[in-house]
Short mmCIF file of N, CA, C and O in Angstrom, two decimals:
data_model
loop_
_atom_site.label_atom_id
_atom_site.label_comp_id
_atom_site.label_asym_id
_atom_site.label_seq_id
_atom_site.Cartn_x
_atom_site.Cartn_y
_atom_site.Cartn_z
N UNK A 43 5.80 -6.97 12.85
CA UNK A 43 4.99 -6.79 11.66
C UNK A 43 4.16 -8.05 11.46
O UNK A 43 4.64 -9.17 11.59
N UNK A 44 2.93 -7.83 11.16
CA UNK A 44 2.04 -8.76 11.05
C UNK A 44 1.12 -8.80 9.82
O UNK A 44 0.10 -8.12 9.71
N UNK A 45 1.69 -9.86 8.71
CA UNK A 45 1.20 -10.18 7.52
C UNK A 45 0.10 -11.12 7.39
O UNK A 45 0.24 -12.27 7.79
N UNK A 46 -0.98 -10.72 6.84
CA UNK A 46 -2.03 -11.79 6.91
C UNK A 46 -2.02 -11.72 5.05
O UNK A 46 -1.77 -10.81 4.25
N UNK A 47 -2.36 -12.94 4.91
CA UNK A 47 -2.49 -13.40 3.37
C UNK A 47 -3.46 -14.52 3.33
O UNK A 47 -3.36 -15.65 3.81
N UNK A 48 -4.70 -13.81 2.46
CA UNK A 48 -6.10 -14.76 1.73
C UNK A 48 -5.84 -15.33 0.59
O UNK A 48 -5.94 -14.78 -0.51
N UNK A 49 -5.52 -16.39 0.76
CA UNK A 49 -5.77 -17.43 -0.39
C UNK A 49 -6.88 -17.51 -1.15
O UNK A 49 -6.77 -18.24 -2.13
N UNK A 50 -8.15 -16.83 -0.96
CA UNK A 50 -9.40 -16.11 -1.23
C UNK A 50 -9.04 -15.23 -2.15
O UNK A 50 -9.37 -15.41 -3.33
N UNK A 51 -8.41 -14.29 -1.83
CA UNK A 51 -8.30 -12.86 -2.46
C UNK A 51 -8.03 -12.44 -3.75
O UNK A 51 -6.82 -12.21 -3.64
N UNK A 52 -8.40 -12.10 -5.18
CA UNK A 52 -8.16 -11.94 -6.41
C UNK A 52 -7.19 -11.57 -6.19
O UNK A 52 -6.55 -12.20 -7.03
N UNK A 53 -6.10 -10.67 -5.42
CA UNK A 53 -4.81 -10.18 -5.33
C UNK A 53 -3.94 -11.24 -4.83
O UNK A 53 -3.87 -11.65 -3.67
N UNK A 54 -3.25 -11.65 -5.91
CA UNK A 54 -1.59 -12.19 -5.75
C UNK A 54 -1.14 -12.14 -4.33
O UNK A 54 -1.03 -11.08 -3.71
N UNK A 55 -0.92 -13.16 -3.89
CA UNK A 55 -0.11 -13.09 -2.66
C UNK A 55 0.98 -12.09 -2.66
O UNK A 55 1.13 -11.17 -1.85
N UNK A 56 1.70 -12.38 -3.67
CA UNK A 56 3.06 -11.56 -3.71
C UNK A 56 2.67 -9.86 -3.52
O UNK A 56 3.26 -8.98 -2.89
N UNK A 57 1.68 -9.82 -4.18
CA UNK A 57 0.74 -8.54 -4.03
C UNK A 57 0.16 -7.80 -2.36
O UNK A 57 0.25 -6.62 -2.00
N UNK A 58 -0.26 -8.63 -1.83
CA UNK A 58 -0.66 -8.99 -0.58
C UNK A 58 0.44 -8.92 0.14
O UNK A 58 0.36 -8.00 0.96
N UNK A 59 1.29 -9.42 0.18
CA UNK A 59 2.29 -9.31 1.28
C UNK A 59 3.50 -7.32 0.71
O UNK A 59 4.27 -6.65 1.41
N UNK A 60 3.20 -7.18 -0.28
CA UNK A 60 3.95 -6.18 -0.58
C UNK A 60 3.28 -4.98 -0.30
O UNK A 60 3.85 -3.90 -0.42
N UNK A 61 1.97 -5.10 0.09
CA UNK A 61 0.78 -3.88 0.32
C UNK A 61 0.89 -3.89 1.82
O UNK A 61 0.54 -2.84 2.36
N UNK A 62 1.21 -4.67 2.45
CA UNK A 62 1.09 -4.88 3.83
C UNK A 62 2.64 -4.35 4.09
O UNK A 62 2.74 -3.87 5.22
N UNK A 63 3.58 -4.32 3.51
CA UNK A 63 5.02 -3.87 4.02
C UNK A 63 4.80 -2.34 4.08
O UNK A 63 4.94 -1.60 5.05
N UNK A 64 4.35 -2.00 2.60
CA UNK A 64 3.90 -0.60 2.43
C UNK A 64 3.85 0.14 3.42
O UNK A 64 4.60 0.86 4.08
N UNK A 65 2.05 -0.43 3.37
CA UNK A 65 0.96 0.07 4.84
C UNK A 65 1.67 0.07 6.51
O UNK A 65 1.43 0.72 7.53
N UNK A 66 2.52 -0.89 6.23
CA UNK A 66 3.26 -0.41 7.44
C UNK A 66 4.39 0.32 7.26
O UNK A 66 5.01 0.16 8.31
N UNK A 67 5.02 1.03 6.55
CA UNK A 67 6.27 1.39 6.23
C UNK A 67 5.56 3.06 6.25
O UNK A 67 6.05 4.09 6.70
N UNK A 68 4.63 2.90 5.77
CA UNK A 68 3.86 4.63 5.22
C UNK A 68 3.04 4.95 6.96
O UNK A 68 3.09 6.11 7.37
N UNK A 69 2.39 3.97 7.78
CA UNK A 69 1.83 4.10 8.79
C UNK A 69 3.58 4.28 10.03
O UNK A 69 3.70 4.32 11.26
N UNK A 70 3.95 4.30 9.62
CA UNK A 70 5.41 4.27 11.02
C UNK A 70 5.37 2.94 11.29
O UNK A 70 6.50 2.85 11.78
N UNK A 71 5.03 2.09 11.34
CA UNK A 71 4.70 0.84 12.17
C UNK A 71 6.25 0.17 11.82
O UNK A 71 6.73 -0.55 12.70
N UNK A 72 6.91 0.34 10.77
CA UNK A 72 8.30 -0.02 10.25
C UNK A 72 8.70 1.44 10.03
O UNK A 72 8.05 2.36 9.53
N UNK A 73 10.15 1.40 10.61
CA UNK A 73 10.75 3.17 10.78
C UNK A 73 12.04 2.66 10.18
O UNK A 73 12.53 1.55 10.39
N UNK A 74 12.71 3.90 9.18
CA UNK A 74 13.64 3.98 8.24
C UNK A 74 14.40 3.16 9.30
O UNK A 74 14.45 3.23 10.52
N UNK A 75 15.16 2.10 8.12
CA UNK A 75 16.32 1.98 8.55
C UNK A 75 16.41 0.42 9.11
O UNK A 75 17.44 -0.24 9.14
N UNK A 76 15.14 -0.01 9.54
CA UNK A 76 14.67 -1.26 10.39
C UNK A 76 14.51 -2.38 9.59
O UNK A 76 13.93 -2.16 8.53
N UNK A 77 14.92 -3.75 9.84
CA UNK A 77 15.31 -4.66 9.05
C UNK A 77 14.18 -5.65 8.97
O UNK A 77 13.67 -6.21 9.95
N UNK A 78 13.80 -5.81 7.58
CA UNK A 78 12.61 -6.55 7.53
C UNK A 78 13.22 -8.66 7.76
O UNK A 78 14.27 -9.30 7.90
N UNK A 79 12.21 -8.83 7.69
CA UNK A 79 12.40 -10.45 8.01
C UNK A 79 13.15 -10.69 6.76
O UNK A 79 12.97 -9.88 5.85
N UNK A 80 14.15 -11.91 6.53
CA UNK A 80 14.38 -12.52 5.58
C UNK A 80 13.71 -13.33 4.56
O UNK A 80 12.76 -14.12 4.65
N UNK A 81 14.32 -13.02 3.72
CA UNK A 81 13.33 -13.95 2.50
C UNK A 81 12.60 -15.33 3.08
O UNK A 81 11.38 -15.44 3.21
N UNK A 82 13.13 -15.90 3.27
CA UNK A 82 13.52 -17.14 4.19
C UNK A 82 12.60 -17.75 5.18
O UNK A 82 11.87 -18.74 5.23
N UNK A 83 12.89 -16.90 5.83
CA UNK A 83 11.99 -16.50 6.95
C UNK A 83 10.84 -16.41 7.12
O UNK A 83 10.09 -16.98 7.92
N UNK A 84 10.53 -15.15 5.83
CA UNK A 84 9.04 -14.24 6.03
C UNK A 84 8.29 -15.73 5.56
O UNK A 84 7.30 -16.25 6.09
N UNK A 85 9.10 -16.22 4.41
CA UNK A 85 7.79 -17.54 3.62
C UNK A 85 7.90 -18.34 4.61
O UNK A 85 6.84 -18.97 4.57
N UNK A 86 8.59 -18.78 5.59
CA UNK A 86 8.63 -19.87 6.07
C UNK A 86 7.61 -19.63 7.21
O UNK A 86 6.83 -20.45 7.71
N UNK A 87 7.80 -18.22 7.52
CA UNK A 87 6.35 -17.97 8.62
C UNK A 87 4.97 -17.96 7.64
O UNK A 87 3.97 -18.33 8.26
N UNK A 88 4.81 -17.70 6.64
CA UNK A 88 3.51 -17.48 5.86
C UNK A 88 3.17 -18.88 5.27
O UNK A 88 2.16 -19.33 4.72
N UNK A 89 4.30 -19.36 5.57
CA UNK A 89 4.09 -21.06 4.56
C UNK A 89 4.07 -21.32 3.22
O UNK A 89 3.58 -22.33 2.72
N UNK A 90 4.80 -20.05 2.40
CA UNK A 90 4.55 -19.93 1.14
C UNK A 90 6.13 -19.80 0.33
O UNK A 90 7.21 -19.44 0.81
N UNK A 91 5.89 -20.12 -0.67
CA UNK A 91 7.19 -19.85 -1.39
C UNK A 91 8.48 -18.57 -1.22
O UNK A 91 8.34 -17.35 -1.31
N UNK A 92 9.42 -19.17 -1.00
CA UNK A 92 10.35 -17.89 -0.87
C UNK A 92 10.33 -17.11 -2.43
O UNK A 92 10.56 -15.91 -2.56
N UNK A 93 10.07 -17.83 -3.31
CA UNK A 93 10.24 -17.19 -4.43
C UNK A 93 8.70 -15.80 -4.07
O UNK A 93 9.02 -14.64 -3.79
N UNK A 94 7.61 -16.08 -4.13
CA UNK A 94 6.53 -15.51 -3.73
C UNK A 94 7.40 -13.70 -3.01
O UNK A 94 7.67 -12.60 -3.49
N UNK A 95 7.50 -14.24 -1.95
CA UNK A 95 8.13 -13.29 -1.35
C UNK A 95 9.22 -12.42 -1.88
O UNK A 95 9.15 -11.21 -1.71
N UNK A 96 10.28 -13.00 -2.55
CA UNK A 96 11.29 -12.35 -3.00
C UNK A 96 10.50 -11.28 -4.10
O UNK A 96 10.87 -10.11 -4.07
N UNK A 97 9.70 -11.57 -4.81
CA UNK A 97 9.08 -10.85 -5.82
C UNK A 97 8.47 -9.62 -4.97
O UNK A 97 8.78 -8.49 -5.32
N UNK A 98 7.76 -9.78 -4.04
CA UNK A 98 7.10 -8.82 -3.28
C UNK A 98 8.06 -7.38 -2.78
O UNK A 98 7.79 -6.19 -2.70
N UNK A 99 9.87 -8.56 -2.36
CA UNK A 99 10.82 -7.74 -2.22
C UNK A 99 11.22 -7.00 -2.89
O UNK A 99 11.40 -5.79 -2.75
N UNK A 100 11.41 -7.72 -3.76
CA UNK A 100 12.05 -7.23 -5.02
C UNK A 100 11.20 -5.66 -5.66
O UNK A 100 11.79 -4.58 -5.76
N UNK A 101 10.00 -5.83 -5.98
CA UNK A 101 8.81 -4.93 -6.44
C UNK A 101 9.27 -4.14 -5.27
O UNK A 101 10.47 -3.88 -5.37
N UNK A 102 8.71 -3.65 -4.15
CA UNK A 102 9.54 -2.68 -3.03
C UNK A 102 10.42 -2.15 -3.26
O UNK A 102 10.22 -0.93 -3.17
N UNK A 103 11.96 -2.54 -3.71
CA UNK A 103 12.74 -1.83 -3.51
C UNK A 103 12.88 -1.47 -5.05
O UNK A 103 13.65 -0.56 -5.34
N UNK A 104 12.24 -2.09 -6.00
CA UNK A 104 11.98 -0.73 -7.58
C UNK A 104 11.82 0.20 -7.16
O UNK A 104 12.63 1.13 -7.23
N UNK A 105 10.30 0.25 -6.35
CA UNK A 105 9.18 1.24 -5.86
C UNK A 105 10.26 2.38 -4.82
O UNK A 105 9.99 3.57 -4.61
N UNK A 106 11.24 1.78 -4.41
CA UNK A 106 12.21 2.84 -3.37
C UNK A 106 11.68 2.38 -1.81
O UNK A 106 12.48 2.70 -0.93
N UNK A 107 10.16 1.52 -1.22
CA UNK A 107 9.84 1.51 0.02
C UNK A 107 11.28 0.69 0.69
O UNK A 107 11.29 0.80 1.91
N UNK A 108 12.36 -0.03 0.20
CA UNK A 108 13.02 -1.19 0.95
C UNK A 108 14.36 -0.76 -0.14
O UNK A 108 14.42 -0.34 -1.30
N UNK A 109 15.31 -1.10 0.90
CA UNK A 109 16.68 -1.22 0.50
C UNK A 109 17.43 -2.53 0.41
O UNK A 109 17.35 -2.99 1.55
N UNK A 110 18.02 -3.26 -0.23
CA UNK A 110 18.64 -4.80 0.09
C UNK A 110 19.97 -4.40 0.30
O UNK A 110 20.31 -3.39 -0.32
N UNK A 111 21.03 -5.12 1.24
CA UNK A 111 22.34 -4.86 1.06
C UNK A 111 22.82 -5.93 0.98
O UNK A 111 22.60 -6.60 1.99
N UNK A 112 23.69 -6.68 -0.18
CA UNK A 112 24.18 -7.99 0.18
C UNK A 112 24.90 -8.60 1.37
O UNK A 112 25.82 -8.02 1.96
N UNK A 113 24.47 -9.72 1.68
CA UNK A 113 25.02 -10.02 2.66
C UNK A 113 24.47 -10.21 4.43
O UNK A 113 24.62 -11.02 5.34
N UNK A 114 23.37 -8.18 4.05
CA UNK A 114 23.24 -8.09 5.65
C UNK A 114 21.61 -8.22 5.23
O UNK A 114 21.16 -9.12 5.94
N UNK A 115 20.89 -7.85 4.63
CA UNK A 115 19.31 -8.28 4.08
C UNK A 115 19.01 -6.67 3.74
O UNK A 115 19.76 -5.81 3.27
N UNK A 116 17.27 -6.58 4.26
CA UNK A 116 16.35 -5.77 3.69
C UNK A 116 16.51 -5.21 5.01
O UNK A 116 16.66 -5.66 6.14
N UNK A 117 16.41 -3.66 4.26
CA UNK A 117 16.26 -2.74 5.46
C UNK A 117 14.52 -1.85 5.01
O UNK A 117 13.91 -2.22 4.02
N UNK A 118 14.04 -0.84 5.81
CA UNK A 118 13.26 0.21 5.42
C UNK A 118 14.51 1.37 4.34
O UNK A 118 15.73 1.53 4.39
N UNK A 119 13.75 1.79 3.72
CA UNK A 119 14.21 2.91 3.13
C UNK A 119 13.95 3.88 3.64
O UNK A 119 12.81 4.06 4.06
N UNK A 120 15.11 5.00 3.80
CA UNK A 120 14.47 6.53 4.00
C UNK A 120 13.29 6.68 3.49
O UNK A 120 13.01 6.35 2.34
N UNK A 121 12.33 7.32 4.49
CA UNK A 121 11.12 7.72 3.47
C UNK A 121 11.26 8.55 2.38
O UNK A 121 12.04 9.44 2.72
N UNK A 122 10.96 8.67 1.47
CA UNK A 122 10.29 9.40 -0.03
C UNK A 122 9.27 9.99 0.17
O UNK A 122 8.36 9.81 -0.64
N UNK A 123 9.05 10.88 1.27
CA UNK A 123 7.85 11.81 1.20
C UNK A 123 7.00 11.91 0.03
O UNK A 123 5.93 11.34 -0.18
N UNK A 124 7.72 12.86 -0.80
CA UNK A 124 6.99 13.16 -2.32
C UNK A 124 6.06 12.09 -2.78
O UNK A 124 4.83 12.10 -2.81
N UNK A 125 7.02 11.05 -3.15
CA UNK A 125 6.40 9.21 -3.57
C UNK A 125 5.47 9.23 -3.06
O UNK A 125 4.42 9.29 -3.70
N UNK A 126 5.47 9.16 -1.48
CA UNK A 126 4.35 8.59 -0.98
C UNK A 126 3.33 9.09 -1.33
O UNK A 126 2.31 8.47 -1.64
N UNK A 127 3.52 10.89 -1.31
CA UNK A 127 1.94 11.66 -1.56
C UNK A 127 1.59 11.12 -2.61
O UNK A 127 0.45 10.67 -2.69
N UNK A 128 2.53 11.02 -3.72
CA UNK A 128 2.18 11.38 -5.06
C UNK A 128 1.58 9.54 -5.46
O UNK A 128 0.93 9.32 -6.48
N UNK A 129 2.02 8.17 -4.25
CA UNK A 129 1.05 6.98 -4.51
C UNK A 129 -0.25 7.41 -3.88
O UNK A 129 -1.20 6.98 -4.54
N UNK A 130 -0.67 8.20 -2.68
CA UNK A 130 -1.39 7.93 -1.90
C UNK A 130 -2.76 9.20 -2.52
O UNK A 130 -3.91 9.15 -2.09
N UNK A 131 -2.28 10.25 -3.59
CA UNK A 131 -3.07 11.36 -4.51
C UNK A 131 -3.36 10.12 -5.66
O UNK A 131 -4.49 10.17 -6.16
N UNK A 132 -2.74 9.34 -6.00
CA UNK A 132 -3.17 8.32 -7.29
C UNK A 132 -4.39 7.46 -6.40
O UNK A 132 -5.53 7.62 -6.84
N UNK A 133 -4.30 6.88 -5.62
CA UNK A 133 -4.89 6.31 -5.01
C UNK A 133 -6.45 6.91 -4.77
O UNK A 133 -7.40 6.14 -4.89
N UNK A 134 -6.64 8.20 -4.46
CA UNK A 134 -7.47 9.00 -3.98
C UNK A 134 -8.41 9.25 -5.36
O UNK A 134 -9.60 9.03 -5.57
N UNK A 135 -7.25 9.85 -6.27
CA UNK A 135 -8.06 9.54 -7.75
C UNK A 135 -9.10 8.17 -8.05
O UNK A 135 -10.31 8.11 -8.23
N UNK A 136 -8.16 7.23 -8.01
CA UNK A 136 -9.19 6.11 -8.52
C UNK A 136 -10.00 5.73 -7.05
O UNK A 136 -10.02 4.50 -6.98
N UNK A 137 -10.40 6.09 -6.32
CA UNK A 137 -11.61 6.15 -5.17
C UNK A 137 -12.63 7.23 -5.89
O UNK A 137 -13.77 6.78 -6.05
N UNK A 138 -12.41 8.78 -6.43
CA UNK A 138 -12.69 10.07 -6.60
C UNK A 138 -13.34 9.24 -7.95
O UNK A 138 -14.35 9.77 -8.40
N UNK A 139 -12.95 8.18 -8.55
CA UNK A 139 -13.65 8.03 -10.18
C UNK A 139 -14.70 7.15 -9.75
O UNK A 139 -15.83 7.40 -10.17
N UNK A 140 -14.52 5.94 -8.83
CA UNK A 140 -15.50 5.43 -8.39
C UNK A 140 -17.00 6.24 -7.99
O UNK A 140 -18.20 6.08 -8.23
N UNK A 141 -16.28 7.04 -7.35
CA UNK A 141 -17.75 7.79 -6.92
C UNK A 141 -18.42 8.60 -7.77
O UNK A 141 -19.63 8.84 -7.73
N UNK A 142 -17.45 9.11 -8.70
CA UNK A 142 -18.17 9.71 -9.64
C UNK A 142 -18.92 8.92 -11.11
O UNK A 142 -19.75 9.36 -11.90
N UNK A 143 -18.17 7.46 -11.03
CA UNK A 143 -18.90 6.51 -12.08
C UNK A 143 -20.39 6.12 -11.09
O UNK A 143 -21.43 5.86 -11.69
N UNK A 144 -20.35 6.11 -9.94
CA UNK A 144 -21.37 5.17 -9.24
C UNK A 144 -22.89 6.40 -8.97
O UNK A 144 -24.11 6.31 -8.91
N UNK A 145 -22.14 7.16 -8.92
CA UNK A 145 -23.06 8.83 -8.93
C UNK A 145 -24.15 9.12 -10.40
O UNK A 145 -25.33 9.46 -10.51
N UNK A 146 -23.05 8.78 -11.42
CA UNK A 146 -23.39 8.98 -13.01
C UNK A 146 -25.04 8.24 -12.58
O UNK A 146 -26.12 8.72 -12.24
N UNK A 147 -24.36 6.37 -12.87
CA UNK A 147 -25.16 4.99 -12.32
C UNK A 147 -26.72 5.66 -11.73
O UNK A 147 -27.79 5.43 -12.30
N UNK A 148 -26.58 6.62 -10.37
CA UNK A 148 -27.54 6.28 -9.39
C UNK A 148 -27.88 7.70 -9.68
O UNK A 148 -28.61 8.04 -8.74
N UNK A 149 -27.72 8.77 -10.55
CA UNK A 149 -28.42 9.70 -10.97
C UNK A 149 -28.29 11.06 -10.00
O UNK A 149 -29.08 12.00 -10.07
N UNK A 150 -27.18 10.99 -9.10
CA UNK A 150 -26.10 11.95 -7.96
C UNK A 150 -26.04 12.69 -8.74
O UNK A 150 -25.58 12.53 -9.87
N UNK A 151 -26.66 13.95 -8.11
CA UNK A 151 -25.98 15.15 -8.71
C UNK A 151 -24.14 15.41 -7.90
O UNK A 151 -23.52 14.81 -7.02
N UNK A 152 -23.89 16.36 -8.58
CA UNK A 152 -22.29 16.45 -8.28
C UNK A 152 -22.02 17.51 -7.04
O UNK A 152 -20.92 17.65 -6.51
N UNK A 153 -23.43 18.38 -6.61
CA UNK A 153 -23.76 18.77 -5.61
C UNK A 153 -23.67 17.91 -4.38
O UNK A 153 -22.94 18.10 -3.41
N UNK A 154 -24.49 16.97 -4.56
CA UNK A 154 -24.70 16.01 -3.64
C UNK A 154 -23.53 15.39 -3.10
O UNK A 154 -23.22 15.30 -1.91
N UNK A 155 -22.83 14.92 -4.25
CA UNK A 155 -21.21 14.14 -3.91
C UNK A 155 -20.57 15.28 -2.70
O UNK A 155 -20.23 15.10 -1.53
N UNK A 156 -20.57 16.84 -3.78
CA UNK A 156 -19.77 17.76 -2.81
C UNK A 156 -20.18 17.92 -1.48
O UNK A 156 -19.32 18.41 -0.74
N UNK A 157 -21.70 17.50 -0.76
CA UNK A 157 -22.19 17.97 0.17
C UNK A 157 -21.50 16.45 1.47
O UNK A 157 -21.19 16.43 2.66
N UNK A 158 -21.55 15.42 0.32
CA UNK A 158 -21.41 14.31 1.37
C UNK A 158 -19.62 14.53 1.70
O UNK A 158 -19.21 14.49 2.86
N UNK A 159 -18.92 14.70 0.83
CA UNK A 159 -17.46 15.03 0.99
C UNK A 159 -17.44 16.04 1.60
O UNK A 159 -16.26 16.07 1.94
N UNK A 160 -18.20 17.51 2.29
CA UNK A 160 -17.99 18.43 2.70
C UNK A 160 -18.81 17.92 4.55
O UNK A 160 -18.84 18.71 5.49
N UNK A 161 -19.16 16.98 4.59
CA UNK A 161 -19.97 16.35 5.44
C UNK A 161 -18.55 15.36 6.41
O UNK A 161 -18.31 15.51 7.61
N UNK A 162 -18.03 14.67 5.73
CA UNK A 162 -16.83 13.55 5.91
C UNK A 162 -15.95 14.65 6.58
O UNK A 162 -15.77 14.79 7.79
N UNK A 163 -15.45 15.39 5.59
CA UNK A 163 -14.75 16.31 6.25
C UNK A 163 -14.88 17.14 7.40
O UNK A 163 -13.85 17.45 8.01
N UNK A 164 -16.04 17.55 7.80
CA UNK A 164 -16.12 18.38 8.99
C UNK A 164 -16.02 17.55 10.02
O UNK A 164 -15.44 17.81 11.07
N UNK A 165 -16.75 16.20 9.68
CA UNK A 165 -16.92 15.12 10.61
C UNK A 165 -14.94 14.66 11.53
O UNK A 165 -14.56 14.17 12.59
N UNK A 166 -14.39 15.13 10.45
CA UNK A 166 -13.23 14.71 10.74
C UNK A 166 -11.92 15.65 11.97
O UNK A 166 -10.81 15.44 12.46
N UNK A 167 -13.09 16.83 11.98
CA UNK A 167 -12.09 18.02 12.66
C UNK A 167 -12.93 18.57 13.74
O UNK A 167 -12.50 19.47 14.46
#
């Protein structure tokens, strides 16, 4: 697993490194069950606070993506199918408002939106 973190970026590191566990946890790239780096560890490779990290952990396994077991660390969680759709349909929403605030803005009819989304889509199959 390979975490990159911008010290640039308006998003929180802790933020940043917890979007990147995600993205790999939801992409297969981390498969149920598989043991993430240690607290310890992960900061000591990123160069950043273990506390930083633990928060990132911590937030994860609210969310259900990560399991902790004392003693032995962080594992993947069974996936949560449902969850995932139901982050990755929230997600889609606030993209779906963008375009429709930026449309309002630039005087898009709602035709137009449908033609370019009906455009993406064919493109895709």
């Amino acid at each position: 697993m390979n975490i990159i973190i911008s010290n640039n970026s308006s998003v929180p590191i802790y933020e940043q490194i917890k979007n990147a566990i995600k993205d790999a946890i939801i992409s297969n790239e981390l498969k149920e069950e598989e043991m993430l780096p240690s607290v310890r560890n992960l900061a000591n490779d990123l160069k950043i606070s273990f506390l930083t990290v633990k928060k990132a952990y911590d937030e994860l396994e609210q969310e259900e993506f990560i399991k902790t077991v004392q003693g032995k660390g962080s594992f993947v969680a069974p996936k949560n199918l449902e969850l995932i759709k139901e982050e990755k349909l929230k997600e889609i929403q606030d993209y779906i408002e963008k375009v429709y605030n930026i449309s309002k803005i630039a005087n898009i009819s709602e035709d137009e939106v449908k033609e370019l989304f009906k455009m993406i889509f064919e493109e895709e199959i």
